[in-house]
Coordinates of N, CA, C and O in Angstrom, one line a residue:
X211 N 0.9 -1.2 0.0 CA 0.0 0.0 0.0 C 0.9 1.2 0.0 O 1.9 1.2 0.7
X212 N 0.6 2.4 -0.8 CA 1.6 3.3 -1.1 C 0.9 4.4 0.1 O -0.2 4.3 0.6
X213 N 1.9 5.2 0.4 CA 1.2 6.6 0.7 C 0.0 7.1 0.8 O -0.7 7.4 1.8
X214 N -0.3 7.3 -0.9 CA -1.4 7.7 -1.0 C -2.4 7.2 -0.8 O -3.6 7.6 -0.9
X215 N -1.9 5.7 -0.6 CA -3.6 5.1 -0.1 C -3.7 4.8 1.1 O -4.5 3.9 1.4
X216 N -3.1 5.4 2.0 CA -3.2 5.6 3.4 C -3.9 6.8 3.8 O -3.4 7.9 3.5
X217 N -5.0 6.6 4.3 CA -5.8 8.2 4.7 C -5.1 8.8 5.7 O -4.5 9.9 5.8
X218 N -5.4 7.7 7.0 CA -4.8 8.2 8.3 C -3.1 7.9 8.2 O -2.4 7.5 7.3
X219 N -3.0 8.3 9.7 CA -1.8 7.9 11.0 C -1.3 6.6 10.3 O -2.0 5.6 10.1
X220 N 0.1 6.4 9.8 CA 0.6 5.3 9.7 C 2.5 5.2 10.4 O 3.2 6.1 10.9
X221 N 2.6 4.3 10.4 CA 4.1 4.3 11.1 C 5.2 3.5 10.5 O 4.9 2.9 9.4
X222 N 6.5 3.4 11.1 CA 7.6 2.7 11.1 C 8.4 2.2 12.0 O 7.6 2.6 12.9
X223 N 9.0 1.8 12.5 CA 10.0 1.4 13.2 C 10.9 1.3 12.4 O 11.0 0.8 11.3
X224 N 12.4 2.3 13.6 CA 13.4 2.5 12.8 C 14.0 2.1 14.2 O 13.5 1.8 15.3
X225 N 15.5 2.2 13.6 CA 16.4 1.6 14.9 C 17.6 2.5 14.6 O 18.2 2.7 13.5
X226 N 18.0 3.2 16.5 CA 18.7 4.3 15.7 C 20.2 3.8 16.7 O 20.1 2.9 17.6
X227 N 21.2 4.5 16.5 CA 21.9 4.7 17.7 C 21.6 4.1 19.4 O 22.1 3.2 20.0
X228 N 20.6 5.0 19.6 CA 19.6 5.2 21.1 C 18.5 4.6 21.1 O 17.6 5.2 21.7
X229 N 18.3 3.7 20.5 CA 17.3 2.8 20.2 C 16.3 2.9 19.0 O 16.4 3.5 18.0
X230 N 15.2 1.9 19.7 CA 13.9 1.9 18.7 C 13.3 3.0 18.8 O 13.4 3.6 20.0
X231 N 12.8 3.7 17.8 CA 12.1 4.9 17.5 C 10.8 4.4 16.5 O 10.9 3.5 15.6
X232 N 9.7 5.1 17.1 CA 8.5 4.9 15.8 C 8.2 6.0 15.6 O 8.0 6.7 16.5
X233 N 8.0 6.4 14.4 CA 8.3 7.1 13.2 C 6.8 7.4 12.5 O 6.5 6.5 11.8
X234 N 6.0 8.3 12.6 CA 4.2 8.2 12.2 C 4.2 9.5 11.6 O 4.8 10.5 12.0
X235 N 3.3 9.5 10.3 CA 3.0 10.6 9.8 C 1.6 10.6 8.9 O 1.2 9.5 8.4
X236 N 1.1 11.5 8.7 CA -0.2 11.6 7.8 C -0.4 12.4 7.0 O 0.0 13.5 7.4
X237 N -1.0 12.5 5.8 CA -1.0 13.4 4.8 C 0.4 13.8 4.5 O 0.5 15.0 4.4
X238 N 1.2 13.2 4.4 CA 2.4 13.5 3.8 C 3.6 14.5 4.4 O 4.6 15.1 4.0
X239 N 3.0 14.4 5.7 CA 3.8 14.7 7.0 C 4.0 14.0 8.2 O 3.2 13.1 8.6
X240 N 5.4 14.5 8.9 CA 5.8 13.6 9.9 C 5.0 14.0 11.0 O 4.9 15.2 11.3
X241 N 4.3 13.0 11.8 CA 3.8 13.6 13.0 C 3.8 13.3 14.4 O 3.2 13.9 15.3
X242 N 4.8 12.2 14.6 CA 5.4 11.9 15.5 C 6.9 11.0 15.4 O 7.1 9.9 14.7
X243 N 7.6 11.6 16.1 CA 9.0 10.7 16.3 C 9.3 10.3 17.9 O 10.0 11.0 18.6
X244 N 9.0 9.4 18.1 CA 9.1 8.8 19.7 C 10.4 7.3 19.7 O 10.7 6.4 19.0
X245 N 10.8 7.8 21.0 CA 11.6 6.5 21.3 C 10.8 5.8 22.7 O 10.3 6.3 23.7
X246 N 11.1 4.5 22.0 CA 10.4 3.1 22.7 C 10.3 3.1 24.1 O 11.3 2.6 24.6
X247 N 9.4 3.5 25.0 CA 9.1 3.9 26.6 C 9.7 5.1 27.3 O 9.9 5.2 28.6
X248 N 10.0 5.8 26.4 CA 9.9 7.2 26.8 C 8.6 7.7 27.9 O 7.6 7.0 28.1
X249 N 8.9 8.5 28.2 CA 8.0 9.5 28.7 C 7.3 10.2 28.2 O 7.8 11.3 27.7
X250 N 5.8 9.9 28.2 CA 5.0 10.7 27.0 C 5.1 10.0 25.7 O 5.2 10.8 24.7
X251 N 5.0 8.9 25.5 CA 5.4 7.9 24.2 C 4.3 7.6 23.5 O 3.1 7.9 23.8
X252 N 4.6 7.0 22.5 CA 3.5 7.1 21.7 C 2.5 6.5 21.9 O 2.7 5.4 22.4
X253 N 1.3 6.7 21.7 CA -0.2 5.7 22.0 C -0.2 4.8 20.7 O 0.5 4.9 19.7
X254 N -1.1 4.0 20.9 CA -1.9 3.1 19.9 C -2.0 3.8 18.8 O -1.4 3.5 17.8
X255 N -2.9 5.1 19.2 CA -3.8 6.0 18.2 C -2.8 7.0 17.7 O -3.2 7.7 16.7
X256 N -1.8 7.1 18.0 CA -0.8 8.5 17.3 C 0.3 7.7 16.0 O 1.1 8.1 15.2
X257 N -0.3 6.0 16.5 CA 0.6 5.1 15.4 C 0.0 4.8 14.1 O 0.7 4.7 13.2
X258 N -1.5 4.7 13.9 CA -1.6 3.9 12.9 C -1.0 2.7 12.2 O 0.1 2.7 12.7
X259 N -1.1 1.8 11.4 CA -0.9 0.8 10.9 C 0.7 0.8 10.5 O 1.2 1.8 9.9
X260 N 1.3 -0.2 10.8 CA 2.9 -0.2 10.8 C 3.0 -0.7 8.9 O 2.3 -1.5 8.3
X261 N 4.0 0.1 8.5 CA 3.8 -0.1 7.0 C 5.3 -0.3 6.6 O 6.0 -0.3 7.6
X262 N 5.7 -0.5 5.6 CA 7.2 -0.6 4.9 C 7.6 1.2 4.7 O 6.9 2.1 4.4
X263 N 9.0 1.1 5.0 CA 9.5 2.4 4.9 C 9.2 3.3 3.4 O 8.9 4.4 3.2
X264 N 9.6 1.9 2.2 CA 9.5 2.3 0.8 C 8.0 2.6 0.7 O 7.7 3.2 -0.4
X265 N 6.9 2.2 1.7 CA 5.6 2.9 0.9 C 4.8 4.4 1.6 O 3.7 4.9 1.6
X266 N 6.1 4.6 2.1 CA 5.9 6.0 2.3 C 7.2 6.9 2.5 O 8.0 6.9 3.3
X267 N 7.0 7.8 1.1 CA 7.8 8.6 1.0 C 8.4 10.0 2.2 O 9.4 10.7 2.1
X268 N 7.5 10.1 3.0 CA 7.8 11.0 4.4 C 8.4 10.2 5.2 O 9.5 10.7 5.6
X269 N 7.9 8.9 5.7 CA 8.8 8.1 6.5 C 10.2 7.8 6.0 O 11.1 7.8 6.8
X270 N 10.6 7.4 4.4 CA 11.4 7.4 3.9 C 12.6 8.7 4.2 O 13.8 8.5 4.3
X271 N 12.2 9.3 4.3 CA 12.5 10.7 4.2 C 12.7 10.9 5.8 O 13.8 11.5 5.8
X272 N 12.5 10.8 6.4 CA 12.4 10.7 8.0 C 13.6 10.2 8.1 O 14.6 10.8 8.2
X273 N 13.6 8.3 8.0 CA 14.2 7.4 8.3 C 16.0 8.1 8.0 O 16.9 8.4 8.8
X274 N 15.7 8.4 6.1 CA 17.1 8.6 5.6 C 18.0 10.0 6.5 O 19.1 9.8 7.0
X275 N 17.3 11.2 6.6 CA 17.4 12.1 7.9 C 18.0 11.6 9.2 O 19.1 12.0 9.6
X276 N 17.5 10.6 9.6 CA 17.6 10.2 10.5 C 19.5 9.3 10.7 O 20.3 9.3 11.6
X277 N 19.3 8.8 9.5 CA 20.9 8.4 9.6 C 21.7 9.0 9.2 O 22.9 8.6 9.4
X278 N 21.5 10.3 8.2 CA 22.6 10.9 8.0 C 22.8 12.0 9.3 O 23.9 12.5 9.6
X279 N 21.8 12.3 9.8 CA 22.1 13.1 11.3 C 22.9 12.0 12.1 O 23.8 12.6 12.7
X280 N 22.7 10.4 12.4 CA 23.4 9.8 13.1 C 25.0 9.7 12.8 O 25.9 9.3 13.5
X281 N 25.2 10.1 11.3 CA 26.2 9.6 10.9 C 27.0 11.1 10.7 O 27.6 11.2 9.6
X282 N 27.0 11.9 11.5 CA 27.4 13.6 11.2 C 27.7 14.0 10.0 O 28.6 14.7 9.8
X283 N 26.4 13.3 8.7 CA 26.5 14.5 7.5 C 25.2 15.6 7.4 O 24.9 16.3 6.4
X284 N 24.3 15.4 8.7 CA 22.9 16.5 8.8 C 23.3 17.5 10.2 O 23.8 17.2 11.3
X285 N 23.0 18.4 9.7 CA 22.4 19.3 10.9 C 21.5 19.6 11.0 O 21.3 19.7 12.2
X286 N 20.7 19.8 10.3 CA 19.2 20.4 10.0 C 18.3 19.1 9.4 O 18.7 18.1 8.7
X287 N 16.6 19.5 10.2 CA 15.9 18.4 9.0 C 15.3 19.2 8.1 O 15.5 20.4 8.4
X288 N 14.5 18.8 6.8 CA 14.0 19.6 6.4 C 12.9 18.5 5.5 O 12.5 18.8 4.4
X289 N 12.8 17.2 6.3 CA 11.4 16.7 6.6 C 10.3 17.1 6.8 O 10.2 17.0 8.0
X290 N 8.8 17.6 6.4 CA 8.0 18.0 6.4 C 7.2 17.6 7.9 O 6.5 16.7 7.7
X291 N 7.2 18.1 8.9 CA 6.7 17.9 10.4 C 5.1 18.7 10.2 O 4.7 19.5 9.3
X292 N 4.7 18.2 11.2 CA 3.3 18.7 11.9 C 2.9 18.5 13.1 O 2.0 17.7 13.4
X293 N 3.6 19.1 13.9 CA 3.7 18.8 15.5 C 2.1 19.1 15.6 O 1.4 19.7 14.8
X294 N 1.6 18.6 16.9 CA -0.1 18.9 17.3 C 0.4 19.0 18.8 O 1.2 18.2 19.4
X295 N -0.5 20.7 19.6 CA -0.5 20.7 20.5 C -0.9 22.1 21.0 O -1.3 22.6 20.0
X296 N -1.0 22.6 21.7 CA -1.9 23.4 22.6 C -0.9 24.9 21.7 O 0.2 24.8 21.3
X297 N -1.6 26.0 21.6 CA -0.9 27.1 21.2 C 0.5 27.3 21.4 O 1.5 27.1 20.6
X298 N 0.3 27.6 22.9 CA 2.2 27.4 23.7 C 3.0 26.8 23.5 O 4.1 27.2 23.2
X299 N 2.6 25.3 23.6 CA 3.1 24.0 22.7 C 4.0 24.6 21.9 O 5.2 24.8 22.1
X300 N 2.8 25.0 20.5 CA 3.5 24.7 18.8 C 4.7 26.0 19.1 O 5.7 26.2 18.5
X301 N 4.1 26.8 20.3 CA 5.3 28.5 20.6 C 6.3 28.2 20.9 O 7.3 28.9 20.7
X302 N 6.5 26.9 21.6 CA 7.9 26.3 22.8 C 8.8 25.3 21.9 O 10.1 25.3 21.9
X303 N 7.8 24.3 20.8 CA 8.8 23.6 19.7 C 9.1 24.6 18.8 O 10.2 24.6 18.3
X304 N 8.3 25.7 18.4 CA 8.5 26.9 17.3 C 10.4 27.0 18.1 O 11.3 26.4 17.6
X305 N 10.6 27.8 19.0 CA 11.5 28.2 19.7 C 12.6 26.9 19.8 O 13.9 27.0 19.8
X306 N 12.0 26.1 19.9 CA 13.1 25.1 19.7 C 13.6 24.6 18.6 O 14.5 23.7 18.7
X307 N 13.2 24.9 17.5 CA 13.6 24.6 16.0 C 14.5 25.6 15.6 O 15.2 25.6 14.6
X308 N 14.4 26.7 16.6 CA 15.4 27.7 16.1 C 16.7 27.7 17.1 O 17.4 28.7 17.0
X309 N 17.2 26.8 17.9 CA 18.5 26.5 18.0 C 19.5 25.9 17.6 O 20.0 25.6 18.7
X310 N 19.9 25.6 17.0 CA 21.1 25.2 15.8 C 21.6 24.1 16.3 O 21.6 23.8 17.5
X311 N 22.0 23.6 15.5 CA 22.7 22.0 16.1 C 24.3 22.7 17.0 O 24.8 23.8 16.8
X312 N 24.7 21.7 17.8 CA 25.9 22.5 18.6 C 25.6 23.5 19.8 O 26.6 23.8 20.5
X313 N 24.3 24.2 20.0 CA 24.2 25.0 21.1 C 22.8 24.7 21.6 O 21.8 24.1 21.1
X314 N 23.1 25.3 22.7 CA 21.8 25.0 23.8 C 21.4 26.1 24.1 O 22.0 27.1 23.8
X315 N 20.1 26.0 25.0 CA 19.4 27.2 25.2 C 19.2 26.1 26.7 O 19.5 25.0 27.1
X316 N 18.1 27.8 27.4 CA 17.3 27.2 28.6 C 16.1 27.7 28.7 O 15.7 28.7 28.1
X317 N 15.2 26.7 29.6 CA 14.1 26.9 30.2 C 13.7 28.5 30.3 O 12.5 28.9 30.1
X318 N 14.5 29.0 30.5 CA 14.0 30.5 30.8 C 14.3 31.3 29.9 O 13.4 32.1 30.0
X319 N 15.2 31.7 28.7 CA 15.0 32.1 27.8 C 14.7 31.5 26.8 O 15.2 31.9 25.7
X320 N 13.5 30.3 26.8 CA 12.9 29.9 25.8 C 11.1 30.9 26.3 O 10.4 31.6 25.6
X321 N 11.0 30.4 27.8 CA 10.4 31.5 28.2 C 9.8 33.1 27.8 O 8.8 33.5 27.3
X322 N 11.0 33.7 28.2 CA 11.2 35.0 27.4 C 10.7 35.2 26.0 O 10.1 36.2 25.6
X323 N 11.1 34.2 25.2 CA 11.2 34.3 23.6 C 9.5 33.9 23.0 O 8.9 34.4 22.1
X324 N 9.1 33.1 23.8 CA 7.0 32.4 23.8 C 6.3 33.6 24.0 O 5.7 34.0 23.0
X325 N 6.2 34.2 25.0 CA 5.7 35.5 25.4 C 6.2 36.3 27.3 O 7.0 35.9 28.1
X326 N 5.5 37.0 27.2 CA 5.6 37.5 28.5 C 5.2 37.1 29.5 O 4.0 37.3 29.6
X327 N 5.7 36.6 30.5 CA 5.2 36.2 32.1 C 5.0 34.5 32.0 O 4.4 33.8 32.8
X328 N 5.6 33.8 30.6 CA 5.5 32.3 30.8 C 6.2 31.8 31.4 O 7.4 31.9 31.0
X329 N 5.8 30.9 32.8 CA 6.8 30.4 33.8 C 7.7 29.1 32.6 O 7.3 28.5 31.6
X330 N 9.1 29.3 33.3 CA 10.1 28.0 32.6 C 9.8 26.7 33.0 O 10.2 25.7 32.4
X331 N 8.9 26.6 34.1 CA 8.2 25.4 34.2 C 7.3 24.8 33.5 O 7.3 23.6 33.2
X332 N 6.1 25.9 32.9 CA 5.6 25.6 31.9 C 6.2 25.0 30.3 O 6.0 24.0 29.6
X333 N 7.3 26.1 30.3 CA 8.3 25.7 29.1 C 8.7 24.3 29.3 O 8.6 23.3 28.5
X334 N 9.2 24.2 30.7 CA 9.7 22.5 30.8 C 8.4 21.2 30.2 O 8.6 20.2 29.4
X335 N 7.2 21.6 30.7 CA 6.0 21.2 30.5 C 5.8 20.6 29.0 O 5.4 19.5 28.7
X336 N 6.1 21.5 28.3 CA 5.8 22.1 26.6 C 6.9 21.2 25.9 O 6.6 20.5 25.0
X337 N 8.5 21.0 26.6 CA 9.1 20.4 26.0 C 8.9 18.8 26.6 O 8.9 17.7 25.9
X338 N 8.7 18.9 27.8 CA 8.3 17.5 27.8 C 7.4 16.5 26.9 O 7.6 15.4 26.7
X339 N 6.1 17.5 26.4 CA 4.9 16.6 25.2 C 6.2 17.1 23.6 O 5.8 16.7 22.6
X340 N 7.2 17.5 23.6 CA 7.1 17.3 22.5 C 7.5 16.0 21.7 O 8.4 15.2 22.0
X341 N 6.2 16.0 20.4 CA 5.8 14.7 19.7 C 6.9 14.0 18.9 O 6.8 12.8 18.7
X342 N 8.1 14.8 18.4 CA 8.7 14.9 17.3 C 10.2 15.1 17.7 O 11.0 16.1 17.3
X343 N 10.7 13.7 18.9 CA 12.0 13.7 19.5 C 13.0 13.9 18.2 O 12.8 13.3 17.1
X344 N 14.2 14.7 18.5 CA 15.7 15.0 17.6 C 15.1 15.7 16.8 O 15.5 16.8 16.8
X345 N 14.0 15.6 15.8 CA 13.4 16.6 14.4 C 13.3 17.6 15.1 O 14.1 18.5 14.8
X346 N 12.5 18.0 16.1 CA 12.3 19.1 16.9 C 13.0 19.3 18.1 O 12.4 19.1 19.2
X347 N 14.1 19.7 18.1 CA 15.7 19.9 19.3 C 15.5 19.9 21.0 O 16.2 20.4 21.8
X348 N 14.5 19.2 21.0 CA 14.3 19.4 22.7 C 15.5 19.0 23.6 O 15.5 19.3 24.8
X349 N 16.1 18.5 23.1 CA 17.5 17.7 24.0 C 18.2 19.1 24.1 O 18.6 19.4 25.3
X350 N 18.3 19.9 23.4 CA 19.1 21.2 23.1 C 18.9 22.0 24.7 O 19.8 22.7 25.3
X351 N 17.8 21.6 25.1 CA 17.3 22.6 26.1 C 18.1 22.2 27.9 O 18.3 21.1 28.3
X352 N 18.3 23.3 28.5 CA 19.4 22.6 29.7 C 18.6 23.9 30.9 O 17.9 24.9 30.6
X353 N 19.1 23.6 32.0 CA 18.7 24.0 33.2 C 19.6 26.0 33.0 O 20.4 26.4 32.2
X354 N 19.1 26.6 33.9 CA 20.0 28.0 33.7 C 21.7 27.7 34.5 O 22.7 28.3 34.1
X355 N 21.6 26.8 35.7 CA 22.8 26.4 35.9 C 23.6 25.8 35.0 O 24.7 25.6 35.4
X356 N 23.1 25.3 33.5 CA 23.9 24.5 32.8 C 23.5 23.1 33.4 O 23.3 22.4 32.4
X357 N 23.3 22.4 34.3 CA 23.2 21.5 34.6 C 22.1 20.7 33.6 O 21.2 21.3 33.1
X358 N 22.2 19.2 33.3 CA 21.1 18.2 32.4 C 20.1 18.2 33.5 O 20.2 17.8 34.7
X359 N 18.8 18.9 32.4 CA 17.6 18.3 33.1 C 16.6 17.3 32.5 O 16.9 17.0 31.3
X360 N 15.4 16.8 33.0 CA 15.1 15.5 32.4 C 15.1 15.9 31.1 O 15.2 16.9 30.4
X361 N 14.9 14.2 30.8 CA 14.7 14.2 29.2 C 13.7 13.5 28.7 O 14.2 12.3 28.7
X362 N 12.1 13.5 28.0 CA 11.4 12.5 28.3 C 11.8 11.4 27.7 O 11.1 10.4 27.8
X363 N 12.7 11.2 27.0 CA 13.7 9.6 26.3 C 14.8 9.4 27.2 O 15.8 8.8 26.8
X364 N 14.7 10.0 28.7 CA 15.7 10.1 29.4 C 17.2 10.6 29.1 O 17.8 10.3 28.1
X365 N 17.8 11.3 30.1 CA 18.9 11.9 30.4 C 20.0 11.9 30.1 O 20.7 12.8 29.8
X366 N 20.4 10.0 30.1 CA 21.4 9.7 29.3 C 21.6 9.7 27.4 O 22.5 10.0 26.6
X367 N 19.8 9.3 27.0 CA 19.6 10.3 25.6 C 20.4 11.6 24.9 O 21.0 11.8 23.9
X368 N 19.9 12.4 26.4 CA 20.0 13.8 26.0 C 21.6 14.3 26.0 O 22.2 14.9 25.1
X369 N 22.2 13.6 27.6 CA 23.5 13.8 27.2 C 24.3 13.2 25.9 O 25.3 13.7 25.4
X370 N 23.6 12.0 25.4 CA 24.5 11.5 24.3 C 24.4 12.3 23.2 O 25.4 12.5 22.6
X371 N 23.0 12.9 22.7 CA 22.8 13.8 21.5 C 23.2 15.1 21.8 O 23.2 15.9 20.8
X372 N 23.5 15.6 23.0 CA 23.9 16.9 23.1 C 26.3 16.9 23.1 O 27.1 17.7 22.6
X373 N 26.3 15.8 23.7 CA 27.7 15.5 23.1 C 28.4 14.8 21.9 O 29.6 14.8 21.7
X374 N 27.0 14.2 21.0 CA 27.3 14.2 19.2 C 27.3 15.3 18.5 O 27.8 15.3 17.4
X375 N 26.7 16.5 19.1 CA 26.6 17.4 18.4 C 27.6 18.4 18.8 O 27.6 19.5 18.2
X376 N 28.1 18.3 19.4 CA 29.2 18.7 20.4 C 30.7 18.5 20.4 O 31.5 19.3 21.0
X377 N 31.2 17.0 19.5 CA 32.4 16.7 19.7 C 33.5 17.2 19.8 O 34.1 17.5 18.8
X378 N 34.4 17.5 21.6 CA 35.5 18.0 21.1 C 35.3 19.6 21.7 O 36.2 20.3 22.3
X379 N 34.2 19.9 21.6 CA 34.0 21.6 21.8 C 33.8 22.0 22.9 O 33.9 21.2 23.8
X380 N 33.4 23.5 23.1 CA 33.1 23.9 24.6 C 31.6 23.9 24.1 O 30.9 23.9 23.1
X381 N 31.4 23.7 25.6 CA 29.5 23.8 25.4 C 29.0 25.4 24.7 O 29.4 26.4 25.4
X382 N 28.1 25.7 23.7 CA 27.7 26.8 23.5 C 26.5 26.9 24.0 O 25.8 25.9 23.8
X383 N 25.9 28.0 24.7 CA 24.9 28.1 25.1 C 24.0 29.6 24.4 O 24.3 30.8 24.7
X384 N 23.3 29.3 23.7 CA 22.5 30.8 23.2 C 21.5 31.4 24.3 O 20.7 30.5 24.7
X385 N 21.4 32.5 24.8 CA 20.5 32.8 26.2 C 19.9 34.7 24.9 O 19.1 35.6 25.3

């Protein structure tokens, strides 16, 4: 069954570095990237029917992203996403697509940057649902002390993708 004859939610399983990841998208966008018992992981219903990578050209497209970011020739995706989530949400991953591979930000000037008077706990909140782990940089994001805070694919995740992107360097922090 191709793509196009998928209405809904369909998926993959990919296997990355840091494990199993399932990989779901609809209408010819990606709409969720989760790793396997994460925190906040994927349901039943955000999967749709598990399909072959070749009959869908976004998951294709996902997948191949996916290893050339593991294999340091991506920095950027440019995968067609469709994150779903509350205004703030799509304001908190918006702000998170805008930090560049190699630097981090924090809770409180992601804050600042959403609007006025939004607590960084909320922000913590916002990056915790997000749907679309590594496509959308939430690992990027670190405490104001610099210190690792959670990670919903856990901690050790975070440290590992924030030190592939990192090799060798001083930590950059954008505030």
């Amino acid at each position: 069954m191709t793509e196009s004859q998928h209405q809904g939610t369909h998926h993959v399983v990919h296997q990355t570095p840091l494990g199993t990841m399932h990989l779901a998208a609809s209408a010819g966008q990606l709409t969720g990237a989760w790793f396997v018992g994460q925190l906040h992981g994927a349901r039943e219903e955000d999967l749709g029917p598990r399909v072959e990578v070749a009959d869908s050209p976004v998951l294709a497209q996902a997948v191949q992203e996916l290893e050339e970011y593991f294999a340091g020739q991506r920095t950027e995706f440019t995968v067609a996403v469709r994150p779903e989530g509350t205004d703030f949400q799509l304001a908190v991953w918006e702000a998170l697509n805008e930090v560049p591979f190699g630097f981090t930000t924090t809770y409180g000037a992601i804050s600042k940057q959403v609007g006025p008077h939004a607590p960084a706990q909320a922000v913590g909140q916002a990056v915790a649902r997000n749907r679309l782990m590594i496509f959308v940089p939430c690992h990027r994001v670190i405490a104001a002390d610099g210190k690792m805070t959670g990670y919903s694919a856990g901690v050790e995740k975070k440290r590992f993708l924030l030190d592939f992107e990192r090799p060798g360097e001083q930590e950059s922090t954008l505030f």
